[in-house]
Coordinates of C-alpha atoms in Angstrom, one line a residue:
X258 CA 22.4 -53.8 -107.0
X259 CA 22.0 -56.0 -104.1
X260 CA 24.4 -55.4 -101.5
X261 CA 26.3 -59.0 -101.4
X262 CA 28.8 -59.3 -98.9
X263 CA 32.2 -59.3 -100.6
X264 CA 35.3 -61.0 -98.7
X265 CA 37.0 -62.1 -102.6
X266 CA 40.0 -63.2 -102.5
X267 CA 41.2 -62.0 -99.1
X268 CA 42.6 -64.5 -96.2
X269 CA 43.1 -65.7 -92.9
X270 CA 45.6 -66.8 -90.6
X271 CA 44.8 -67.1 -86.8
X272 CA 48.3 -66.2 -86.0
X273 CA 50.5 -63.0 -87.6
X274 CA 54.6 -63.9 -88.8
X275 CA 56.3 -62.3 -88.9
X276 CA 57.8 -63.1 -92.6
X277 CA 60.1 -61.7 -96.1
X278 CA 58.9 -61.8 -99.5
X279 CA 61.4 -62.1 -101.7
X280 CA 60.2 -61.9 -105.2
X281 CA 63.5 -63.8 -106.8
X282 CA 61.3 -67.5 -104.2
X283 CA 58.4 -67.2 -106.6
X284 CA 58.8 -69.5 -109.0
X285 CA 58.6 -68.7 -113.1
X286 CA 55.7 -71.1 -113.1
X287 CA 53.7 -68.9 -111.0
X288 CA 55.1 -65.4 -113.2
X289 CA 53.8 -66.8 -116.5
X290 CA 51.4 -64.5 -117.5
X291 CA 50.9 -62.4 -114.2
X292 CA 50.6 -59.3 -113.2
X293 CA 50.1 -60.1 -109.8
X294 CA 51.2 -63.3 -107.5
X295 CA 49.4 -63.9 -104.5
X296 CA 52.3 -65.4 -102.0
X297 CA 50.1 -66.2 -99.5
X298 CA 46.1 -66.1 -99.3
X299 CA 44.8 -67.6 -96.0
X300 CA 41.5 -66.8 -94.1
X301 CA 41.0 -68.3 -91.0
X302 CA 36.3 -67.6 -90.7
X303 CA 35.3 -69.0 -86.0
X304 CA 31.5 -69.2 -86.7
X305 CA 30.5 -68.7 -82.6
X306 CA 26.7 -68.6 -83.1
X307 CA 24.2 -68.0 -84.7
X308 CA 25.2 -64.1 -85.1
X309 CA 28.1 -64.3 -84.5
X310 CA 31.0 -65.3 -87.0
X311 CA 35.3 -63.5 -87.1
X312 CA 36.8 -63.4 -90.1
X313 CA 40.4 -63.2 -89.2
X314 CA 42.2 -62.2 -92.9
X315 CA 45.8 -62.3 -94.1
X316 CA 46.8 -61.8 -97.5
X317 CA 50.2 -61.7 -99.4
X318 CA 50.8 -60.1 -102.8
X319 CA 54.0 -59.2 -105.1
X320 CA 52.9 -57.0 -107.6
X321 CA 54.6 -57.7 -110.8
X322 CA 54.1 -54.5 -112.8
X323 CA 51.8 -51.4 -113.5
X324 CA 49.4 -53.9 -114.4
X325 CA 48.8 -55.7 -111.3
X326 CA 48.5 -52.0 -108.8
X327 CA 43.9 -53.3 -108.9
X328 CA 44.7 -56.2 -108.0
X329 CA 46.8 -55.5 -104.6
X330 CA 44.5 -53.1 -102.8
X331 CA 44.4 -53.0 -98.9
X332 CA 40.3 -53.0 -98.8
X333 CA 38.2 -54.2 -96.0
X334 CA 34.5 -54.2 -97.0
X335 CA 31.8 -53.8 -93.5
X336 CA 28.6 -52.7 -92.8
X337 CA 27.1 -50.6 -90.2
X338 CA 28.0 -52.9 -86.4
X339 CA 31.1 -55.0 -88.0
X340 CA 34.2 -54.8 -85.7
X341 CA 37.1 -54.4 -87.1
X342 CA 40.8 -54.9 -85.9
X343 CA 44.8 -56.1 -85.8
X344 CA 44.0 -53.7 -89.4
X345 CA 48.0 -54.1 -90.4
X346 CA 49.9 -53.8 -94.2
X347 CA 53.3 -54.0 -95.0
X348 CA 54.9 -52.8 -98.2
X349 CA 58.2 -54.9 -99.4
X350 CA 60.4 -53.9 -102.2
X351 CA 61.6 -56.5 -104.5
X352 CA 64.5 -58.3 -102.3
X353 CA 61.8 -58.6 -99.4
X354 CA 63.2 -55.5 -97.6
X355 CA 60.7 -53.6 -95.7
X356 CA 59.5 -49.8 -97.3
X357 CA 56.5 -48.3 -95.5
X358 CA 53.9 -49.4 -93.1
X359 CA 51.0 -48.9 -92.7
X360 CA 47.6 -48.8 -89.4
X361 CA 44.0 -48.6 -89.7
X362 CA 44.0 -45.1 -89.4
X363 CA 45.8 -45.0 -92.6
X364 CA 42.7 -46.4 -94.4
X365 CA 39.8 -43.9 -95.7
X366 CA 36.0 -44.7 -95.4
X367 CA 34.4 -44.7 -98.4
X368 CA 31.0 -46.2 -99.5
X369 CA 30.9 -49.6 -101.2
X370 CA 29.8 -49.0 -104.7
X371 CA 31.8 -48.0 -107.3
X372 CA 29.4 -46.9 -108.8
X373 CA 28.9 -44.1 -106.3
X374 CA 25.6 -44.4 -103.6
X375 CA 22.6 -41.7 -102.6
X376 CA 21.6 -44.1 -99.3
X377 CA 24.3 -47.0 -98.1
X378 CA 24.9 -48.8 -95.1
X379 CA 27.4 -50.9 -97.2
X380 CA 31.1 -49.0 -96.7
X381 CA 34.6 -50.0 -97.5
X382 CA 38.2 -49.2 -95.5
X383 CA 40.5 -48.7 -98.1
X384 CA 44.4 -47.7 -98.1
X385 CA 45.0 -45.4 -101.1
X386 CA 49.0 -46.4 -101.7
X387 CA 51.2 -45.0 -104.9
X388 CA 54.3 -47.5 -105.2
X389 CA 57.2 -46.3 -105.9
X390 CA 59.1 -48.5 -108.1
X391 CA 58.3 -52.4 -109.3
X392 CA 57.9 -55.3 -108.3
X393 CA 57.1 -55.0 -105.3
X394 CA 55.1 -57.1 -102.2
X395 CA 51.8 -55.7 -99.8
X396 CA 51.3 -57.8 -97.3
X397 CA 47.5 -57.0 -95.3
X398 CA 45.8 -58.3 -92.5
X399 CA 42.7 -58.1 -90.5
X400 CA 39.6 -59.1 -88.3
X401 CA 36.8 -58.3 -88.5
X402 CA 33.4 -59.1 -86.6
X403 CA 29.4 -60.0 -88.5
X404 CA 26.6 -60.8 -87.1
X405 CA 25.6 -61.4 -90.6
X406 CA 26.1 -65.3 -90.6
X407 CA 24.0 -66.5 -94.1
X408 CA 27.0 -64.9 -95.9
X409 CA 30.3 -67.2 -96.2
X410 CA 32.0 -66.0 -99.3
X411 CA 33.0 -69.1 -101.7
X412 CA 36.6 -70.0 -101.6
X413 CA 38.2 -69.7 -104.7
X414 CA 42.3 -69.6 -106.6
X415 CA 41.7 -65.8 -107.6
X416 CA 38.9 -64.3 -110.2
X417 CA 41.0 -62.3 -112.0
X418 CA 43.2 -63.5 -115.4
X419 CA 46.9 -62.6 -114.7
X420 CA 46.4 -63.3 -110.8
X421 CA 48.6 -66.8 -109.7
X422 CA 48.5 -68.2 -106.5
X423 CA 51.4 -69.8 -104.3
X424 CA 48.9 -71.2 -101.9
X425 CA 45.2 -70.5 -100.4
X426 CA 43.8 -71.7 -97.1
X427 CA 40.2 -72.1 -95.8
X428 CA 40.4 -72.5 -92.7
X429 CA 36.6 -72.9 -90.4
X430 CA 36.5 -73.5 -86.9
X431 CA 33.1 -74.4 -86.2
X432 CA 31.7 -73.6 -82.9
X433 CA 28.0 -72.1 -82.7
X434 CA 26.5 -76.2 -82.6
X435 CA 24.6 -75.3 -86.1
X436 CA 25.3 -78.0 -89.6
X437 CA 27.2 -75.9 -91.6
X438 CA 26.8 -77.1 -95.3
X439 CA 29.6 -77.4 -97.7
X440 CA 30.1 -77.8 -102.0
X441 CA 33.3 -78.4 -104.4
X442 CA 32.9 -77.8 -107.4
X443 CA 35.6 -79.5 -109.2
X444 CA 37.7 -77.8 -112.1
X445 CA 35.5 -78.5 -115.7
X446 CA 38.9 -78.3 -116.7
X447 CA 41.1 -79.4 -114.2
X448 CA 42.5 -76.5 -114.2
X449 CA 43.5 -76.6 -110.4
X450 CA 42.4 -79.3 -107.7
X451 CA 41.1 -78.6 -104.2
X452 CA 43.5 -79.9 -101.6
X453 CA 39.7 -80.8 -97.6
X454 CA 41.7 -81.6 -94.3
X455 CA 40.5 -81.8 -90.7
X456 CA 42.3 -80.8 -87.7
X457 CA 41.2 -81.5 -84.6
X458 CA 37.5 -80.2 -86.0
X459 CA 38.7 -78.2 -88.0
X460 CA 38.1 -78.2 -91.5
X461 CA 40.6 -76.8 -93.6
X462 CA 40.4 -76.5 -97.9
X463 CA 43.6 -75.4 -99.4
X464 CA 45.2 -74.2 -102.9
X465 CA 48.7 -75.1 -104.0
X466 CA 50.6 -73.2 -106.9
X467 CA 48.2 -72.8 -109.2
X468 CA 49.2 -70.7 -113.0
X469 CA 48.0 -67.7 -114.2
X470 CA 45.4 -67.9 -116.6
X471 CA 46.4 -65.9 -119.4
X472 CA 43.2 -63.4 -119.9
X473 CA 43.0 -64.8 -124.0
X474 CA 40.6 -63.6 -127.0
X475 CA 37.5 -65.3 -126.4
X476 CA 38.2 -66.6 -122.8
X477 CA 35.7 -67.5 -120.6
X478 CA 35.9 -65.7 -116.9
X479 CA 37.3 -67.7 -114.6
X480 CA 34.5 -68.9 -112.6
X481 CA 33.9 -70.8 -115.2
X482 CA 37.8 -72.1 -114.9
X483 CA 38.2 -72.8 -112.2
X484 CA 37.2 -75.0 -109.1
X485 CA 35.1 -73.2 -105.9
X486 CA 33.7 -74.1 -101.9
X487 CA 31.1 -73.2 -101.1
X488 CA 29.6 -73.2 -98.2
X489 CA 26.0 -72.0 -96.2
X490 CA 25.3 -72.0 -92.5
X491 CA 21.3 -74.3 -92.3
X492 CA 20.2 -72.0 -89.4
X493 CA 21.5 -67.8 -89.7
X494 CA 21.1 -64.2 -89.3
X495 CA 20.7 -60.9 -91.6
X496 CA 20.4 -58.0 -89.6
X497 CA 18.9 -59.6 -87.0
X498 CA 16.6 -61.7 -89.0
X499 CA 16.7 -65.3 -88.0
X500 CA 16.2 -68.0 -90.2
X501 CA 16.3 -72.2 -91.9
X502 CA 18.8 -72.6 -95.3
X503 CA 18.1 -76.7 -95.3
X504 CA 16.4 -76.8 -98.6
X505 CA 14.8 -73.7 -101.2
X506 CA 11.2 -74.2 -99.6
X507 CA 12.3 -73.1 -95.8
X508 CA 15.0 -69.9 -97.3
X509 CA 12.3 -69.2 -99.2
X510 CA 9.4 -68.5 -97.2
X511 CA 12.0 -67.3 -95.2
X512 CA 12.9 -64.5 -97.6
X513 CA 9.5 -63.4 -98.5
X514 CA 8.5 -62.8 -94.9
X515 CA 11.1 -60.6 -93.6
X516 CA 12.2 -59.4 -97.4
X517 CA 9.5 -58.3 -99.4
X518 CA 6.3 -58.9 -98.1
X519 CA 7.2 -56.5 -95.3
X520 CA 7.2 -53.6 -97.8
X521 CA 4.8 -55.1 -100.2
X522 CA 2.9 -52.2 -98.8
X523 CA 0.7 -49.9 -100.6
X524 CA -1.0 -46.6 -100.5
X525 CA -4.3 -44.7 -101.0
X526 CA -2.1 -42.8 -103.4
X527 CA -0.6 -46.2 -105.4
X528 CA -4.0 -47.0 -105.7
X529 CA -5.6 -43.4 -107.5
X530 CA -2.2 -44.0 -109.2
X531 CA -3.4 -47.7 -110.8
X532 CA -6.9 -46.7 -111.2
X533 CA -6.9 -43.5 -113.1
X534 CA -4.2 -45.8 -115.8
X535 CA -8.5 -47.5 -116.9
X536 CA -6.3 -50.3 -118.0
X537 CA -8.2 -52.4 -120.7
X538 CA -7.5 -55.5 -122.8
X539 CA -5.5 -58.9 -121.6
X540 CA -3.1 -59.4 -119.3
X541 CA 0.1 -58.5 -121.4
X542 CA -1.7 -55.5 -122.5
X543 CA -2.8 -54.4 -118.7
X544 CA 1.1 -55.1 -117.9
X545 CA 2.7 -53.5 -120.1
X546 CA 1.0 -50.2 -119.7
X547 CA 1.8 -50.5 -116.1
X548 CA 5.5 -51.1 -117.2
X549 CA 6.4 -48.0 -119.6
X550 CA 3.9 -45.9 -116.8
X551 CA 6.5 -47.0 -114.2
X552 CA 9.2 -46.0 -116.4
X553 CA 7.9 -43.1 -117.2
X554 CA 8.2 -41.7 -113.8
X555 CA 11.2 -43.4 -112.6
X556 CA 15.0 -43.3 -113.0
X557 CA 18.3 -46.0 -111.1
X558 CA 19.6 -44.8 -108.3
X559 CA 21.7 -46.5 -105.6
X560 CA 19.9 -47.9 -102.2
X561 CA 22.1 -50.2 -100.4
X562 CA 19.8 -49.7 -97.4
X563 CA 17.3 -51.7 -94.6
X564 CA 18.7 -54.8 -93.8
X565 CA 21.7 -55.6 -95.1
X566 CA 21.1 -54.1 -98.1
X567 CA 18.7 -56.8 -99.9
X568 CA 15.4 -55.3 -98.2
X569 CA 13.6 -52.4 -101.1
X570 CA 12.1 -49.2 -100.1
X571 CA 8.6 -49.0 -99.0
X572 CA 7.3 -48.5 -102.4
X573 CA 5.2 -45.1 -101.4
X574 CA 8.9 -43.8 -101.4
X575 CA 9.3 -45.0 -104.5
X576 CA 6.0 -42.7 -105.8
X577 CA 6.9 -39.9 -103.8
X578 CA 10.5 -39.3 -104.7
X579 CA 10.5 -40.9 -108.1
X580 CA 13.4 -43.3 -107.8
X581 CA 15.3 -46.7 -106.6
X582 CA 16.9 -49.5 -107.2
X583 CA 17.0 -52.4 -108.5
X584 CA 14.9 -54.1 -105.4
X585 CA 13.5 -51.3 -104.9
X586 CA 11.7 -50.0 -108.3
X587 CA 10.6 -54.1 -108.7
X588 CA 8.8 -53.9 -105.5
X589 CA 7.4 -51.1 -107.0
X590 CA 6.1 -52.3 -110.0
X591 CA 5.1 -55.4 -108.0
X592 CA 2.9 -53.4 -106.1
X593 CA 1.3 -51.2 -109.1
X594 CA 0.5 -55.4 -110.5
X595 CA -1.0 -56.1 -107.5
X596 CA -3.3 -52.6 -106.9
X597 CA -4.2 -54.3 -111.0
X598 CA -5.1 -57.6 -109.5
X599 CA -1.9 -59.7 -111.0
X600 CA 0.0 -62.0 -109.1
X601 CA 4.5 -61.5 -110.0
X602 CA 7.0 -63.2 -108.8
X603 CA 10.3 -60.5 -106.8
X604 CA 13.2 -62.6 -108.2
X605 CA 16.9 -62.6 -107.4
X606 CA 19.5 -63.0 -110.7
X607 CA 23.4 -63.1 -111.1
X608 CA 23.5 -60.3 -113.1
X609 CA 26.1 -60.7 -115.2
X610 CA 27.9 -61.1 -119.1
X611 CA 28.7 -64.6 -118.2
X612 CA 26.4 -66.8 -117.4
X613 CA 26.4 -67.3 -113.5
X614 CA 23.4 -70.4 -112.0
X615 CA 22.2 -70.8 -108.2
X616 CA 22.3 -74.8 -107.5
X617 CA 19.4 -76.2 -107.1
X618 CA 21.0 -78.9 -104.4
X619 CA 22.5 -76.9 -102.5
X620 CA 20.8 -73.3 -101.0
X621 CA 22.8 -69.9 -100.3
X622 CA 22.2 -66.5 -100.4
X623 CA 22.9 -65.0 -103.7
X624 CA 22.7 -62.5 -107.0
X625 CA 23.6 -59.0 -106.8
X626 CA 20.1 -58.1 -109.2
X627 CA 16.5 -58.5 -108.7
X628 CA 14.1 -59.1 -112.1
X629 CA 9.4 -59.1 -111.7
X630 CA 8.2 -62.5 -113.0
X631 CA 5.1 -62.4 -114.5
X632 CA 3.5 -65.3 -114.8
X633 CA 1.1 -65.9 -117.9
X634 CA -1.5 -68.6 -119.1
X635 CA 0.6 -67.3 -122.7
X636 CA 4.2 -67.8 -120.2
X637 CA 5.7 -66.1 -118.2
X638 CA 6.4 -62.5 -118.4
X639 CA 10.7 -61.2 -117.2
X640 CA 10.5 -57.1 -116.8
X641 CA 13.7 -55.4 -116.4
X642 CA 12.7 -52.6 -113.6
X643 CA 16.1 -50.2 -113.9
X644 CA 16.1 -48.9 -117.4
X645 CA 14.3 -45.9 -118.4
X646 CA 14.9 -47.5 -122.3
X647 CA 14.2 -51.4 -122.0
X648 CA 12.1 -52.7 -124.1
X649 CA 8.8 -54.4 -122.9
X650 CA 9.2 -58.2 -121.4
X651 CA 12.4 -58.4 -122.9
X652 CA 15.9 -59.1 -120.4
X653 CA 19.6 -58.2 -121.4
X654 CA 22.7 -60.4 -122.1
X655 CA 23.3 -60.0 -118.6
X656 CA 19.9 -61.8 -117.6
X657 CA 19.0 -64.1 -120.3
X658 CA 20.0 -68.1 -120.7
X659 CA 20.5 -68.3 -115.6
X660 CA 17.8 -69.2 -113.7
X661 CA 17.0 -67.1 -110.8
X662 CA 15.5 -67.6 -107.3
X663 CA 11.9 -66.9 -108.1
X664 CA 9.7 -65.4 -104.0
X665 CA 6.9 -66.7 -103.1
X666 CA 5.5 -67.0 -100.1
X667 CA 4.8 -71.0 -100.8
X668 CA 9.2 -70.9 -100.7
X669 CA 11.4 -70.0 -103.7
X670 CA 11.4 -71.4 -107.6
X671 CA 14.7 -71.4 -109.3
X672 CA 12.9 -70.1 -112.8
X673 CA 15.0 -69.8 -115.9
X674 CA 15.0 -66.7 -117.9
X675 CA 14.9 -66.9 -121.9
X676 CA 17.4 -68.2 -123.8
X677 CA 18.4 -66.5 -127.2
X678 CA 18.6 -67.9 -130.5
X679 CA 20.5 -67.0 -133.2
X680 CA 17.3 -66.2 -135.1
X681 CA 16.2 -63.6 -131.9
X682 CA 19.1 -61.7 -131.9
X683 CA 18.9 -60.6 -136.0
X684 CA 20.6 -57.6 -137.6
X685 CA 19.3 -56.0 -140.5
X686 CA 21.1 -53.7 -142.5
X687 CA 20.6 -52.7 -146.1
X688 CA 22.3 -50.4 -148.0
X689 CA 22.0 -48.6 -150.8
X690 CA 25.4 -47.2 -152.0
X691 CA 26.7 -45.2 -155.7
X692 CA 30.0 -45.1 -156.2
X693 CA 32.3 -42.2 -157.6
X694 CA 34.8 -42.1 -160.4
X695 CA 36.7 -40.0 -157.8
X696 CA 36.7 -43.1 -155.1
X697 CA 34.5 -42.5 -152.6
X698 CA 30.9 -44.2 -152.4
X699 CA 28.0 -42.3 -150.7
X700 CA 24.9 -43.6 -149.7
X701 CA 22.2 -44.5 -146.9
X702 CA 20.9 -47.8 -144.5
X703 CA 18.8 -48.9 -142.9
X704 CA 19.6 -51.3 -140.1
X705 CA 17.0 -52.9 -137.5
X706 CA 18.9 -55.3 -134.2
X707 CA 16.4 -57.8 -132.2
X708 CA 17.8 -59.8 -129.1
X709 CA 21.1 -58.9 -127.7
X710 CA 22.2 -57.3 -130.6
X711 CA 19.2 -54.6 -129.5
X712 CA 20.8 -54.7 -126.2
X713 CA 24.0 -53.8 -128.0
X714 CA 22.1 -51.1 -129.5
X715 CA 19.9 -49.2 -127.0
X716 CA 23.1 -46.5 -125.4
X717 CA 22.1 -45.3 -128.7
X718 CA 19.0 -44.9 -127.2
X719 CA 21.2 -42.0 -124.6
X720 CA 22.7 -39.8 -126.4
X721 CA 22.6 -37.0 -128.8
X722 CA 22.7 -36.4 -132.0
X723 CA 26.3 -35.6 -132.3
X724 CA 27.1 -37.9 -130.4
X725 CA 25.7 -40.3 -131.9
X726 CA 27.0 -39.9 -134.9
X727 CA 30.7 -39.5 -133.1
X728 CA 29.2 -43.4 -131.6
X729 CA 28.8 -44.4 -135.3
X730 CA 32.1 -43.4 -137.2
X731 CA 34.4 -45.6 -134.3
X732 CA 32.1 -48.0 -134.2
X733 CA 32.1 -48.4 -138.3
X734 CA 35.0 -47.7 -138.3
X735 CA 36.5 -49.6 -141.3
X736 CA 35.5 -47.0 -143.0
X737 CA 36.8 -44.0 -144.2
X738 CA 33.7 -41.4 -143.5
X739 CA 33.5 -38.2 -144.3
X740 CA 30.4 -37.3 -143.4
X741 CA 28.0 -40.5 -141.6
X742 CA 24.6 -38.8 -139.8
X743 CA 22.1 -41.1 -137.9
X744 CA 18.9 -40.4 -138.8
X745 CA 15.6 -41.5 -137.2
X746 CA 16.8 -44.1 -134.7
X747 CA 13.8 -45.6 -132.6
X748 CA 13.2 -48.0 -129.7
X749 CA 10.7 -50.0 -130.3
X750 CA 9.9 -50.5 -126.3
X751 CA 7.4 -52.2 -127.5
X752 CA 8.7 -55.1 -129.5
X753 CA 12.9 -55.0 -128.0
X754 CA 13.9 -53.6 -131.7
X755 CA 16.0 -50.5 -132.4
X756 CA 16.2 -49.4 -135.5
X757 CA 17.7 -46.3 -137.4
X758 CA 19.4 -45.4 -141.4
X759 CA 22.6 -43.6 -141.9
X760 CA 23.2 -40.9 -144.5
X761 CA 27.0 -41.4 -145.3
X762 CA 30.4 -40.7 -147.7
X763 CA 33.6 -42.5 -147.6
X764 CA 36.8 -41.7 -149.6
X765 CA 38.6 -43.7 -151.0
X766 CA 37.0 -46.8 -150.9
X767 CA 37.8 -48.5 -154.4
X768 CA 40.9 -48.8 -156.3
X769 CA 41.8 -47.4 -159.6
X770 CA 43.7 -50.2 -161.8
X771 CA 43.2 -48.6 -165.4
X772 CA 40.6 -48.3 -166.6
X773 CA 39.6 -50.4 -164.1
X774 CA 38.1 -50.3 -160.3
X775 CA 38.2 -52.7 -157.9
X776 CA 36.2 -52.4 -154.0
X777 CA 35.0 -54.5 -152.1
X778 CA 31.9 -57.1 -151.8
X779 CA 30.3 -56.6 -147.9
X780 CA 31.5 -52.2 -147.6
X781 CA 30.9 -53.1 -143.3
X782 CA 32.0 -55.8 -141.8
X783 CA 33.7 -57.1 -138.7
X784 CA 37.4 -56.0 -138.6
X785 CA 38.3 -57.7 -135.4
X786 CA 41.7 -59.8 -135.6
X787 CA 41.4 -63.3 -135.5
X788 CA 44.5 -65.7 -134.6
X789 CA 45.4 -68.7 -134.4
X790 CA 46.5 -70.4 -131.1
X791 CA 49.1 -73.2 -131.5
X792 CA 49.4 -74.1 -128.2
X793 CA 45.4 -72.8 -126.8
X794 CA 45.8 -74.0 -122.7
X795 CA 41.9 -73.2 -121.8
X796 CA 38.4 -73.7 -123.6
X797 CA 36.4 -71.1 -126.0
X798 CA 33.2 -69.5 -125.1
X799 CA 31.2 -67.6 -127.9
X800 CA 28.8 -65.5 -126.4
X801 CA 26.7 -64.8 -127.6
X802 CA 24.4 -66.5 -130.4
X803 CA 23.6 -64.2 -133.6
X804 CA 22.2 -63.8 -136.7
X805 CA 23.7 -61.3 -139.7
X806 CA 21.5 -61.1 -143.0
X807 CA 23.1 -57.8 -145.2
X808 CA 21.1 -56.1 -148.2
X809 CA 23.7 -54.5 -150.1
X810 CA 23.0 -52.4 -154.1
X811 CA 25.6 -50.8 -155.3
X812 CA 25.1 -48.7 -158.4
X813 CA 28.1 -47.6 -161.2
X814 CA 29.0 -45.3 -162.6
X815 CA 26.7 -44.6 -165.7
X816 CA 30.0 -44.8 -168.1
X817 CA 31.5 -47.9 -166.4
X818 CA 30.6 -51.5 -167.3
X819 CA 30.4 -55.1 -164.4
X820 CA 33.2 -56.4 -165.9
X821 CA 33.5 -59.6 -162.5
X822 CA 32.0 -60.8 -160.4
X823 CA 32.7 -63.6 -157.5
X824 CA 31.1 -66.4 -157.4
X825 CA 28.6 -67.6 -154.1
X826 CA 30.4 -69.1 -150.8
X827 CA 28.6 -71.1 -148.8
X828 CA 30.4 -71.6 -146.0
X829 CA 29.5 -74.5 -142.8
X830 CA 31.1 -75.5 -139.9
X831 CA 29.7 -76.6 -136.7
X832 CA 30.1 -72.7 -135.2
X833 CA 27.7 -71.7 -137.5
X834 CA 26.8 -70.5 -141.2
X835 CA 28.0 -67.7 -143.1
X836 CA 26.8 -67.0 -147.3
X837 CA 27.0 -64.6 -149.8
X838 CA 25.8 -64.4 -153.1
X839 CA 25.8 -61.9 -156.2
X840 CA 23.4 -61.0 -158.9
X841 CA 23.9 -58.1 -161.2
X842 CA 21.4 -56.4 -163.3
X843 CA 22.2 -53.5 -165.3
X844 CA 24.1 -50.8 -163.6
X845 CA 23.7 -52.3 -160.6
X846 CA 24.8 -55.1 -158.0
X847 CA 23.2 -56.9 -155.0
X848 CA 25.4 -58.4 -152.3
X849 CA 23.3 -60.8 -149.9
X850 CA 25.6 -62.3 -146.6
X851 CA 24.2 -63.3 -144.3
X852 CA 25.7 -65.2 -141.4
X853 CA 24.7 -67.1 -138.1
X854 CA 27.1 -68.3 -134.9
X855 CA 25.8 -70.1 -132.6
X856 CA 27.1 -69.1 -128.7
X857 CA 28.9 -72.1 -126.4
X858 CA 31.6 -73.1 -124.8
X859 CA 34.1 -75.4 -127.1
X860 CA 37.0 -77.5 -125.9
X861 CA 40.4 -75.5 -126.6
X862 CA 41.9 -78.4 -129.2
X863 CA 37.8 -76.3 -131.9
X864 CA 40.2 -72.9 -130.8
X865 CA 42.2 -72.8 -134.8
X866 CA 39.1 -74.6 -136.4
X867 CA 36.5 -71.7 -135.2
X868 CA 38.9 -69.0 -136.8
X869 CA 39.1 -70.7 -139.3
X870 CA 36.1 -70.4 -139.9
X871 CA 36.4 -66.7 -138.9
X872 CA 39.0 -65.7 -141.2
X873 CA 37.3 -67.1 -144.3
X874 CA 34.2 -65.7 -143.2
X875 CA 36.8 -62.2 -143.2
X876 CA 38.2 -62.8 -146.1
X877 CA 34.6 -63.7 -148.4
X878 CA 33.9 -60.0 -147.1
X879 CA 36.6 -59.0 -149.1
X880 CA 35.7 -60.6 -151.7
X881 CA 35.9 -57.7 -154.9
X882 CA 34.2 -56.7 -157.7
X883 CA 35.9 -54.8 -160.6
X884 CA 34.1 -52.2 -162.7
X885 CA 35.1 -51.4 -166.4
X886 CA 34.6 -47.5 -168.1
X887 CA 33.0 -48.5 -170.8

């Protein structure tokens, strides 16, 4: 993933006053649903010139319980060449009494990547502190000077749930003579608002008394709930490369000339590599062969070197070493296509389970991932280059349904990635089950997954047979398995289909009632817990559309007859549809189940309607079939 300068929810004050912060001073409104209360989040940014920006940061965070420890970490992301000074940390107890203090020398210096880094210029200073009591308060401040002025962080109240804010302030002093563009994005749900003011030429943005967002069921990410302010200098510097950011065209031209074209360098070895593949057929066939060849010979590692971590590795380096990060692998794939005479566009995207798109009206450096787009007469082909297992022309749910910055020599074009419908994200389940007199069942099942459900099942491709069985047993824990075995797992990389079969035996499936046995109609179903909320405060989000189709055949013991089967059911709602139907044929009962749900963000007033819809589907899955001994 590409490196981004991440100041996050840090803050700044021009002058650091010695203060104490007793927990008793926190209002009950801010303690509600909070693991931490940010007492103070002040950031002052002084822009001195095109290649110098100074950040003064001061955060004061009260940790109310153990769950809040991770949100009060004192850390400073930095790049080679940054100047860091005035690092101070003071820890207070519940009453506001000073317990401990630290300086820069107490911080450890680490690679700034939570996955571990192979190569990186991106670093982080971090303080390791183990609290001895709760609650406690950490007062943390520092200054950092950066020559890279293309990154100015957004100003948001906080970025995580169960965090509240007493006061946040973002002060900008622009001495550079360069225009600074700003844009305020109000909360769509009126959660809080930003206060703007001017003070002797300084622009000040602030938030006050923002309550915590509780981590409720189906809650949208805070980024979709809270307001923010974005900033961008119209002229900027990145590792000595200066450019303009007044529109996407100018920025795209700079991006292409400085971050794409310089590494679009083939070699005789790469030319020979492509020639040896003897590509034939349609453009799609050629791209597929090249893509799957690239997947087979490379692997993903993180690389954070070169022009602030944004410049891809050279194709020859990836060719020789067989690894790269998203930038390097995407650039390598682009070079292979160039050698085959197939144009493609290097694309920057926000990869996250919560869709975040770029603002077409506010050009700004951003994104955290690189993919490739190949335009063809039949439509765009999308290539995710970091996975050795993902299918050709398939983007995962982390990158669908949002736009990308498609970089060309003519500038940047904002293009939408595919949006997967419920019909495209399907699970097909076909079960043949024998009912046994000892209340157990045994049988076999066939499972087929497409779309986002393909994504959720793709991790099986990386597991050993035993690990597959263990994962399957854990996943389908609604059955009391005596044994379960996954067989014939197939990752169809041509068509983005995952499929497998299972053999299984589960005990205690049916219950005896005199001479009869009763069992539920649907053996494998979601056992999610859905609870209504009378005072829902925020909207809810259905993250992915999906369509499940089950065909279940039960064979009953020979000395039994089918006594009672439920009525067919159809449930319609604005969120989706559900059907369950039954057919009996001699000693066999066929059950057909279908559920289709459409993604979206819905108002809080409809939350209980959705919960009731899902409760009805689960209750119907639990409809009982009765068989009686002859």
